[in-house]
PDB file of N, CA and C in Angstrom:
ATOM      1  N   UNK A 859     -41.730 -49.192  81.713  1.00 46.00           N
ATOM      2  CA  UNK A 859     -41.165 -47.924  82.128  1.00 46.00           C
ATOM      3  C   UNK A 859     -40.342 -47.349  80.990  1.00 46.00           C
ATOM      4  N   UNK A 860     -40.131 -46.121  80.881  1.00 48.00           N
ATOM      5  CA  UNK A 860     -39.443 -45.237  80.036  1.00 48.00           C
ATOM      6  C   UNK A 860     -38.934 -44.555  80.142  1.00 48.00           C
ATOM      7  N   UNK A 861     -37.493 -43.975  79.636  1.00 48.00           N
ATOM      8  CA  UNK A 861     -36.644 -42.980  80.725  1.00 48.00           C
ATOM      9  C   UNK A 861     -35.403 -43.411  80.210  1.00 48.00           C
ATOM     10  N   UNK A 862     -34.331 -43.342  81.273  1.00 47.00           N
ATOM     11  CA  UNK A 862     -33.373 -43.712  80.924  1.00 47.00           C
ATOM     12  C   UNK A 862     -32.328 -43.566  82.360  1.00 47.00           C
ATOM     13  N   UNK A 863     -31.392 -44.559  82.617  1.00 50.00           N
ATOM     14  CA  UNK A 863     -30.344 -44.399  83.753  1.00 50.00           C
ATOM     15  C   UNK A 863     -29.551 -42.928  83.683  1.00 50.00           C
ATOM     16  N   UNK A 864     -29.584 -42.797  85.037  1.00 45.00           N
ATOM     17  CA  UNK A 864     -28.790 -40.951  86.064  1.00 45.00           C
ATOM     18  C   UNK A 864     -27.266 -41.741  85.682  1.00 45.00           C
ATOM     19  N   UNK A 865     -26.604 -40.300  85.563  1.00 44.00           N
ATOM     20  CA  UNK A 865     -25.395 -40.437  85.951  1.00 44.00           C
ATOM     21  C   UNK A 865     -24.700 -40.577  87.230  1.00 44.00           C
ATOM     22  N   UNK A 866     -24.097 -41.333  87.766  1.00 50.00           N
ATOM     23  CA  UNK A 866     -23.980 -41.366  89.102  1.00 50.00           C
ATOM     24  C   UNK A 866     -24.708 -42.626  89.680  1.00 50.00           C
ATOM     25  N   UNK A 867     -25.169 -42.034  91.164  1.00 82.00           N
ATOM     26  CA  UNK A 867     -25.790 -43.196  92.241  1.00 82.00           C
ATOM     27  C   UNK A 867     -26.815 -43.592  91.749  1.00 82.00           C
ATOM     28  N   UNK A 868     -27.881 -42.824  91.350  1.00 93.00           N
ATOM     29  CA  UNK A 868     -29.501 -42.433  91.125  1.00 93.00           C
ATOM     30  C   UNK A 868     -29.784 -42.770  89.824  1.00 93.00           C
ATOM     31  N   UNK A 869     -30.943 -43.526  89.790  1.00 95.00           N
ATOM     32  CA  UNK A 869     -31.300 -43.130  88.432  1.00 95.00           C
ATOM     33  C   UNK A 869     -33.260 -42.850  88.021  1.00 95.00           C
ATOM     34  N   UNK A 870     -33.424 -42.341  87.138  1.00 97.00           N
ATOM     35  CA  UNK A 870     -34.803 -41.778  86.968  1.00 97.00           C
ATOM     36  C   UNK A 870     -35.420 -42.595  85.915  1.00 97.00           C
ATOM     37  N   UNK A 871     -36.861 -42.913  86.486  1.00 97.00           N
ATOM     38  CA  UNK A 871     -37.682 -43.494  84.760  1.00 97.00           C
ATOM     39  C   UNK A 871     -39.109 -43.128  85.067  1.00 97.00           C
ATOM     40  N   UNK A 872     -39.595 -43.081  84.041  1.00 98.00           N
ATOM     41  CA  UNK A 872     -40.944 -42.058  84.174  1.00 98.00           C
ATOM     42  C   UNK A 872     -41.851 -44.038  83.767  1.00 98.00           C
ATOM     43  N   UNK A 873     -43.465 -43.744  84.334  1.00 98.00           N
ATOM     44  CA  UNK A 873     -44.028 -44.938  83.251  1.00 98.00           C
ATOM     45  C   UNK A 873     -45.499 -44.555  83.417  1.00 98.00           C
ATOM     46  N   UNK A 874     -46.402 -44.662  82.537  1.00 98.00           N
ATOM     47  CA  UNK A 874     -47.305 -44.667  82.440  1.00 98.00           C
ATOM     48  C   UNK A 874     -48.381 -45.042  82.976  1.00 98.00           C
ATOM     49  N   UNK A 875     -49.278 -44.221  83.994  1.00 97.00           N
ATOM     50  CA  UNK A 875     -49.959 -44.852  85.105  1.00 97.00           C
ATOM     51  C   UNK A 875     -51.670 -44.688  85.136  1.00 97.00           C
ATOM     52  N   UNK A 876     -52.311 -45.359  85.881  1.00 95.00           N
ATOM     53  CA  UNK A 876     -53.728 -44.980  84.990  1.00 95.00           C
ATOM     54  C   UNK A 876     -54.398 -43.599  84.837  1.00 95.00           C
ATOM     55  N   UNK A 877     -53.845 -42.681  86.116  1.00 93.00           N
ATOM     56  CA  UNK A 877     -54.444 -41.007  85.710  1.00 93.00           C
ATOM     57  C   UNK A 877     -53.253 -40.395  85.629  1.00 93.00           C
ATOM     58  N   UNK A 878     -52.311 -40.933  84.483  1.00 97.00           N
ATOM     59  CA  UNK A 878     -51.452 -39.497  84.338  1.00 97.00           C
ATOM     60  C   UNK A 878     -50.189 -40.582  83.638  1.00 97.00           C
ATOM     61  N   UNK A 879     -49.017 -39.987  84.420  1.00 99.00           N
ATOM     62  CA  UNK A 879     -47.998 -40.387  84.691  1.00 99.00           C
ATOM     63  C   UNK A 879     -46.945 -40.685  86.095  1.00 99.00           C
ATOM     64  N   UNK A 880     -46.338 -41.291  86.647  1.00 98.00           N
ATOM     65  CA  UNK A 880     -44.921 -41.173  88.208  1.00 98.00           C
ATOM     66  C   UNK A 880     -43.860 -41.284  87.168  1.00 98.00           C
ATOM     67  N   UNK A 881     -43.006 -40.468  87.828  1.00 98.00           N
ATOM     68  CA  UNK A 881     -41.518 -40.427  87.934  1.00 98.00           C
ATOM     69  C   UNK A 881     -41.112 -41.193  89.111  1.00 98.00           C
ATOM     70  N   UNK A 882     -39.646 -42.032  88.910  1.00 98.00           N
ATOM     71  CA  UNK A 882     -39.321 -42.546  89.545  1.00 98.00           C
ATOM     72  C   UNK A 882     -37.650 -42.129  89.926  1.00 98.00           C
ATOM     73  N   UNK A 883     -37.531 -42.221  90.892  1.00 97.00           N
ATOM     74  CA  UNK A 883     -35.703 -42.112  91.609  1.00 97.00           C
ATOM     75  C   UNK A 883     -36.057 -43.172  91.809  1.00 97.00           C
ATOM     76  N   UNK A 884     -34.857 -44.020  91.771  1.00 96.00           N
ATOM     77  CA  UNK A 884     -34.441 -45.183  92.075  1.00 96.00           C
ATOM     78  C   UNK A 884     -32.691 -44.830  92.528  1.00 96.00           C
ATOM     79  N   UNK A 885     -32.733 -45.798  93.563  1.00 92.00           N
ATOM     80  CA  UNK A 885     -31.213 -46.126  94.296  1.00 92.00           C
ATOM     81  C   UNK A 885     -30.319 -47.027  93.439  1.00 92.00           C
ATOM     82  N   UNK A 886     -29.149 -46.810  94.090  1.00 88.00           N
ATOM     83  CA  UNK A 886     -28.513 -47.914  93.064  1.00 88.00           C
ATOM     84  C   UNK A 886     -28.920 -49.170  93.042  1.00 88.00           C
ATOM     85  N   UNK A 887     -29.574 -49.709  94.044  1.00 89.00           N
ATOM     86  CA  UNK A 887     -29.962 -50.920  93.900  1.00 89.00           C
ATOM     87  C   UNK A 887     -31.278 -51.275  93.191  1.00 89.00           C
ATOM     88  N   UNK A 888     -31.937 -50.067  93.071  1.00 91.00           N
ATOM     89  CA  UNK A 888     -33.481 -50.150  92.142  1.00 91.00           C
ATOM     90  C   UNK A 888     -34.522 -50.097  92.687  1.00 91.00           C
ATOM     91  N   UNK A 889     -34.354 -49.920  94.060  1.00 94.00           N
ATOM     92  CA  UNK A 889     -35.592 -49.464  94.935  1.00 94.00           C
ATOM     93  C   UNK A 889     -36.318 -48.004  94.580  1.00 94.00           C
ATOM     94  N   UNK A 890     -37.330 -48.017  94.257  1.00 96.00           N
ATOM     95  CA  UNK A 890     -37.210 -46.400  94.514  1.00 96.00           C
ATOM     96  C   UNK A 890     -37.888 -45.737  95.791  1.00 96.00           C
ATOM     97  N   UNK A 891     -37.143 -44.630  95.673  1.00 96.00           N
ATOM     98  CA  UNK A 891     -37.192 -43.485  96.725  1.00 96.00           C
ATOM     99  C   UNK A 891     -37.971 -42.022  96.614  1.00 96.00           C
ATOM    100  N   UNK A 892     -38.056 -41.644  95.532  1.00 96.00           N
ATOM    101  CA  UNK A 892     -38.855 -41.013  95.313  1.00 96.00           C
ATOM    102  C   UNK A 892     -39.941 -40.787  94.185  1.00 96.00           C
ATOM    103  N   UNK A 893     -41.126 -40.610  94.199  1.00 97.00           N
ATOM    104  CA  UNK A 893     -42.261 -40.656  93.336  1.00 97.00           C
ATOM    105  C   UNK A 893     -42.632 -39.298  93.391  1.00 97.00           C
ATOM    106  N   UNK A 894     -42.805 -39.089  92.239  1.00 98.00           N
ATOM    107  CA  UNK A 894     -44.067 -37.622  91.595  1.00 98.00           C
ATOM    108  C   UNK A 894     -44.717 -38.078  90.721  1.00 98.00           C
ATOM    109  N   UNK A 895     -46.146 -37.605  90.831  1.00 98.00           N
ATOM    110  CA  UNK A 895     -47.317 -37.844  89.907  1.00 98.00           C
ATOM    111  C   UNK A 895     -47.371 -36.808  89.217  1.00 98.00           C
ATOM    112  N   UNK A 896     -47.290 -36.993  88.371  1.00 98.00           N
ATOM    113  CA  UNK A 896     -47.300 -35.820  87.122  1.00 98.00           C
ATOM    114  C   UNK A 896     -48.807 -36.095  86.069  1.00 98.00           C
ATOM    115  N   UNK A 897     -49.334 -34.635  85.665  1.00 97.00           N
ATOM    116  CA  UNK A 897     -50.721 -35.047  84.981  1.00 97.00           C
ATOM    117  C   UNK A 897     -50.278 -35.299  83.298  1.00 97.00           C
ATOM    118  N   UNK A 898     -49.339 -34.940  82.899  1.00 97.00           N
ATOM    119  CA  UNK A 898     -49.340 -35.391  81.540  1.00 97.00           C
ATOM    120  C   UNK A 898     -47.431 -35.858  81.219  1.00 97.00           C
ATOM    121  N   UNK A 899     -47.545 -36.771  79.632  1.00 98.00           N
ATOM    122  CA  UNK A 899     -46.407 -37.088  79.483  1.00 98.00           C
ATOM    123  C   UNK A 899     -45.644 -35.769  79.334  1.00 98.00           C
ATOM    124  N   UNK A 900     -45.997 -34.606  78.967  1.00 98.00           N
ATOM    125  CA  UNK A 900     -44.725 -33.197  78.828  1.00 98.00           C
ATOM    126  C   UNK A 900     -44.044 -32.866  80.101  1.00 98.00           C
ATOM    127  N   UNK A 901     -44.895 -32.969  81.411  1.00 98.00           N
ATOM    128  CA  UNK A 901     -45.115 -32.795  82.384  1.00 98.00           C
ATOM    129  C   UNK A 901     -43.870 -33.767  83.248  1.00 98.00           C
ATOM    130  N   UNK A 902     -44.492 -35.019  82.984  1.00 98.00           N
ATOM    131  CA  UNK A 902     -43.115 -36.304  83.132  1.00 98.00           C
ATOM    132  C   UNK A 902     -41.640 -36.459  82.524  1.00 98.00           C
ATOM    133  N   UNK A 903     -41.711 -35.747  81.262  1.00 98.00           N
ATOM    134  CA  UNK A 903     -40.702 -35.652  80.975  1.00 98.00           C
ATOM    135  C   UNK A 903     -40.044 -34.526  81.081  1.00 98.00           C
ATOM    136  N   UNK A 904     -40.845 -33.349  81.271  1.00 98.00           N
ATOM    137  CA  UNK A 904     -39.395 -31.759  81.854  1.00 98.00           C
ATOM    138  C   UNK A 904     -38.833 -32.481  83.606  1.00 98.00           C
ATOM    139  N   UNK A 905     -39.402 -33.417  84.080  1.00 98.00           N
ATOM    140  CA  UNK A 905     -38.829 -33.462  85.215  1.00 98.00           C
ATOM    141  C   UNK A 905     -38.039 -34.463  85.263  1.00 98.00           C
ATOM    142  N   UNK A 906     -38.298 -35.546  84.435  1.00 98.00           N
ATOM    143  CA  UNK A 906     -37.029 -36.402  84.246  1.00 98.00           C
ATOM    144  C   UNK A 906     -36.102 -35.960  83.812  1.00 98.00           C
ATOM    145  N   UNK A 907     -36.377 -34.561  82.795  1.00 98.00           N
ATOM    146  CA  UNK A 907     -35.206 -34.002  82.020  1.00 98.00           C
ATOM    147  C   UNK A 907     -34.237 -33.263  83.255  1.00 98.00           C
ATOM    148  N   UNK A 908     -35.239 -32.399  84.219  1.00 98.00           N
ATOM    149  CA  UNK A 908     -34.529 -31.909  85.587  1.00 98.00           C
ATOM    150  C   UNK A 908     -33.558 -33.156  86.422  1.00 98.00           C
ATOM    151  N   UNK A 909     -34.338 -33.797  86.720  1.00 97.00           N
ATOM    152  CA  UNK A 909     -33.289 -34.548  87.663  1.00 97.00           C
ATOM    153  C   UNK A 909     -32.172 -35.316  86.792  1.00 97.00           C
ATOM    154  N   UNK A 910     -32.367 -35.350  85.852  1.00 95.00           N
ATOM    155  CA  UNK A 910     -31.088 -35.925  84.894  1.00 95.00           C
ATOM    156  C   UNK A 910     -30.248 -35.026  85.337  1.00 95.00           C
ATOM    157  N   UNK A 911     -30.597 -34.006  84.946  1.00 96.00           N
ATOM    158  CA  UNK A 911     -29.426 -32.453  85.125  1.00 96.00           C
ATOM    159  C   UNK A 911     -28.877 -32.701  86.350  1.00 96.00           C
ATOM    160  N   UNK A 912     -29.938 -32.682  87.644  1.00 95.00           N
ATOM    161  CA  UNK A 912     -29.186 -32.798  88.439  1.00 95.00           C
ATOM    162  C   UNK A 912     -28.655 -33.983  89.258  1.00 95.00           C
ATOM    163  N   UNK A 913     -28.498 -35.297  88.314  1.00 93.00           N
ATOM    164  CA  UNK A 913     -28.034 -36.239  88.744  1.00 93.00           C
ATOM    165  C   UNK A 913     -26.447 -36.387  88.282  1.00 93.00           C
ATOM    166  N   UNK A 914     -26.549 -35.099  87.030  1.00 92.00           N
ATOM    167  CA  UNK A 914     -24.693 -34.666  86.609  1.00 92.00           C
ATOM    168  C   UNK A 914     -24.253 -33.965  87.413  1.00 92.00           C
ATOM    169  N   UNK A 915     -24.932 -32.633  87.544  1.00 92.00           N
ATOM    170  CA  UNK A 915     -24.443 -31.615  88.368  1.00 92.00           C
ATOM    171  C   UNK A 915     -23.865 -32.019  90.158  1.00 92.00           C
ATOM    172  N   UNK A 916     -25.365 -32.324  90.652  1.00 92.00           N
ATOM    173  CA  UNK A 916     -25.020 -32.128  91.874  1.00 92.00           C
ATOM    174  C   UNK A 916     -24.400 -32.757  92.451  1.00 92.00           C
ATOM    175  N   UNK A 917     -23.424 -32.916  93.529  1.00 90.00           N
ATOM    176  CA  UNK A 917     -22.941 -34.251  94.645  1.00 90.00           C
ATOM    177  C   UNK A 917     -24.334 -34.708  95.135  1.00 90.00           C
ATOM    178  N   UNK A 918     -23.704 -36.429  94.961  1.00 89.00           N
ATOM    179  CA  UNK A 918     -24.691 -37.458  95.839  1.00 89.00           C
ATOM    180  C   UNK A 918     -25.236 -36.920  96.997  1.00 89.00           C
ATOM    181  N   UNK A 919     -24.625 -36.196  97.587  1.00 91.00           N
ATOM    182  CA  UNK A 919     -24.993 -35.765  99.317  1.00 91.00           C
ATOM    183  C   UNK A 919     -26.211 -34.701  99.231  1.00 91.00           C
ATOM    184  N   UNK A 920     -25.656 -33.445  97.992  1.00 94.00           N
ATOM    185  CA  UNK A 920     -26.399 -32.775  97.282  1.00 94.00           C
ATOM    186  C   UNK A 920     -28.209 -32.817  96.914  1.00 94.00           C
ATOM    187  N   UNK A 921     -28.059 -33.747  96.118  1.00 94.00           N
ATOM    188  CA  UNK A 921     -29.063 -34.236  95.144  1.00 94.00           C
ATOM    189  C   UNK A 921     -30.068 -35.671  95.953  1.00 94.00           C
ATOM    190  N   UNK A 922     -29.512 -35.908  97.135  1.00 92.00           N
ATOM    191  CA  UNK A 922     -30.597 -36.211  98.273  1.00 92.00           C
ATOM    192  C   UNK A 922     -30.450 -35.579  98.787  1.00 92.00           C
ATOM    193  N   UNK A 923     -29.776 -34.302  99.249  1.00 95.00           N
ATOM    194  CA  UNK A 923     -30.823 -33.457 100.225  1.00 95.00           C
ATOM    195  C   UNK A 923     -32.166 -32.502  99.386  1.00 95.00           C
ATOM    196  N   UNK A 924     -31.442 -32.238  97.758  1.00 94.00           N
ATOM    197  CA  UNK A 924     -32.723 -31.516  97.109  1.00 94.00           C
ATOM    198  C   UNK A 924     -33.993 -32.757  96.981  1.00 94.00           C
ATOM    199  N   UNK A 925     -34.091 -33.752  96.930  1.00 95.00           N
ATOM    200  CA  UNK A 925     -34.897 -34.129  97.073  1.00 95.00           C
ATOM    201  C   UNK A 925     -35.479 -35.625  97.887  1.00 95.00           C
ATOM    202  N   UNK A 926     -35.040 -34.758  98.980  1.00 94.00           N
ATOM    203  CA  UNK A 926     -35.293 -35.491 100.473  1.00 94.00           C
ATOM    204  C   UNK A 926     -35.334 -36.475 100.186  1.00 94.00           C
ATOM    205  N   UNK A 927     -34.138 -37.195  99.691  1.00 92.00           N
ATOM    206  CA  UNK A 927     -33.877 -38.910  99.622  1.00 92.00           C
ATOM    207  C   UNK A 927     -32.942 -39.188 101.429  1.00 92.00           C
ATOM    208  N   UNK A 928     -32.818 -40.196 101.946  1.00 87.00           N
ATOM    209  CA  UNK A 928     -32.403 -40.801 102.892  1.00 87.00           C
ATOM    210  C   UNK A 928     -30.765 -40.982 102.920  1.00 87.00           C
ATOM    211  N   UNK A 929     -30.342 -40.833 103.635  1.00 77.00           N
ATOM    212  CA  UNK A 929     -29.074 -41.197 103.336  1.00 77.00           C
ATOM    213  C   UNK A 929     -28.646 -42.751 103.426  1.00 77.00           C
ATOM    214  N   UNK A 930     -28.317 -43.615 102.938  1.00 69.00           N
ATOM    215  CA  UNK A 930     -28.277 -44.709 103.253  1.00 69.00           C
ATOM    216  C   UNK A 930     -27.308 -45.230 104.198  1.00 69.00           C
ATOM    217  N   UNK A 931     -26.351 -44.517 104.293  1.00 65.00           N
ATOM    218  CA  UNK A 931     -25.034 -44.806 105.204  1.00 65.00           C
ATOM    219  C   UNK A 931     -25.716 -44.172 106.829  1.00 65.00           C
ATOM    220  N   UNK A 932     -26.868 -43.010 106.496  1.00 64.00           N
ATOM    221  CA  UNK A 932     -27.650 -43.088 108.118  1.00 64.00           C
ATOM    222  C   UNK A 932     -28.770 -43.984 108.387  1.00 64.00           C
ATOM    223  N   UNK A 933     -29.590 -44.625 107.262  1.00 58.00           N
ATOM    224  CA  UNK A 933     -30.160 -45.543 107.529  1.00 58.00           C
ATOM    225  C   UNK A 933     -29.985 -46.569 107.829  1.00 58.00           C
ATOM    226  N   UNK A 934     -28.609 -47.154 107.761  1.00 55.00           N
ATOM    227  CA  UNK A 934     -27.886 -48.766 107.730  1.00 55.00           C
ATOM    228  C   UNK A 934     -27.052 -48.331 109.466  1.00 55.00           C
ATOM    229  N   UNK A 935     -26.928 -47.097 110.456  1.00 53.00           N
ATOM    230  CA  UNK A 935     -26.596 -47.153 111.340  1.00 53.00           C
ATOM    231  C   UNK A 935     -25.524 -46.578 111.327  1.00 53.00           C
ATOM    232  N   UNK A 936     -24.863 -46.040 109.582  1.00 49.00           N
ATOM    233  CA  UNK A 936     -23.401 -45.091 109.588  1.00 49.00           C
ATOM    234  C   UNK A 936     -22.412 -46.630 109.093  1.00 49.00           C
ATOM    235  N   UNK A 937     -21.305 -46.227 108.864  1.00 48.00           N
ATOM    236  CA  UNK A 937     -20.065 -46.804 108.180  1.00 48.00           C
ATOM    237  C   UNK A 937     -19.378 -47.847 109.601  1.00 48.00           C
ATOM    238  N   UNK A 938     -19.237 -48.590 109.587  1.00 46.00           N
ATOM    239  CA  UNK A 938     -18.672 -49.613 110.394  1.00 46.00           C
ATOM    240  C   UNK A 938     -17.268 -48.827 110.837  1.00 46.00           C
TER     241      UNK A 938
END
């Protein structure tokens, strides 16, 4: 994989796949959550370059709702 760690919760890595390229979100723990198939490396990288941006810019709460990530504190049942 190739790319580089988000600022913040999230982080993004692009890798080389047999018809193209995926981008990857990954959680803090390294799962990932969201995938795009992208047809070429220019392609993979303006969007890693995007969500970088908005892994500075936006709030956590933010930047999973732009891209319909889960909340984990509603998936685990909310905060004790």
């Amino acid at each position: 994989m190739t790319g580089a760690e988000g600022v913040g919760q999230h982080s993004v890595r692009m890798q080389r796949v047999e018809h193209g390229w995926d981008v990857y979100i990954m959680d803090p723990e390294g799962d990932v959550v969201s995938t795009r198939a992208c047809g070429s490396e220019t392609e993979a990288r303006t969007f890693v370059s995007t969500v970088r941006q908005h892994l500075y810019w936006l709030s956590p709460e933010k930047f999973r709702e732009y891209y319909r990530i889960d909340d984990p504190a509603l998936a685990s049942g909310g905060p004790d």
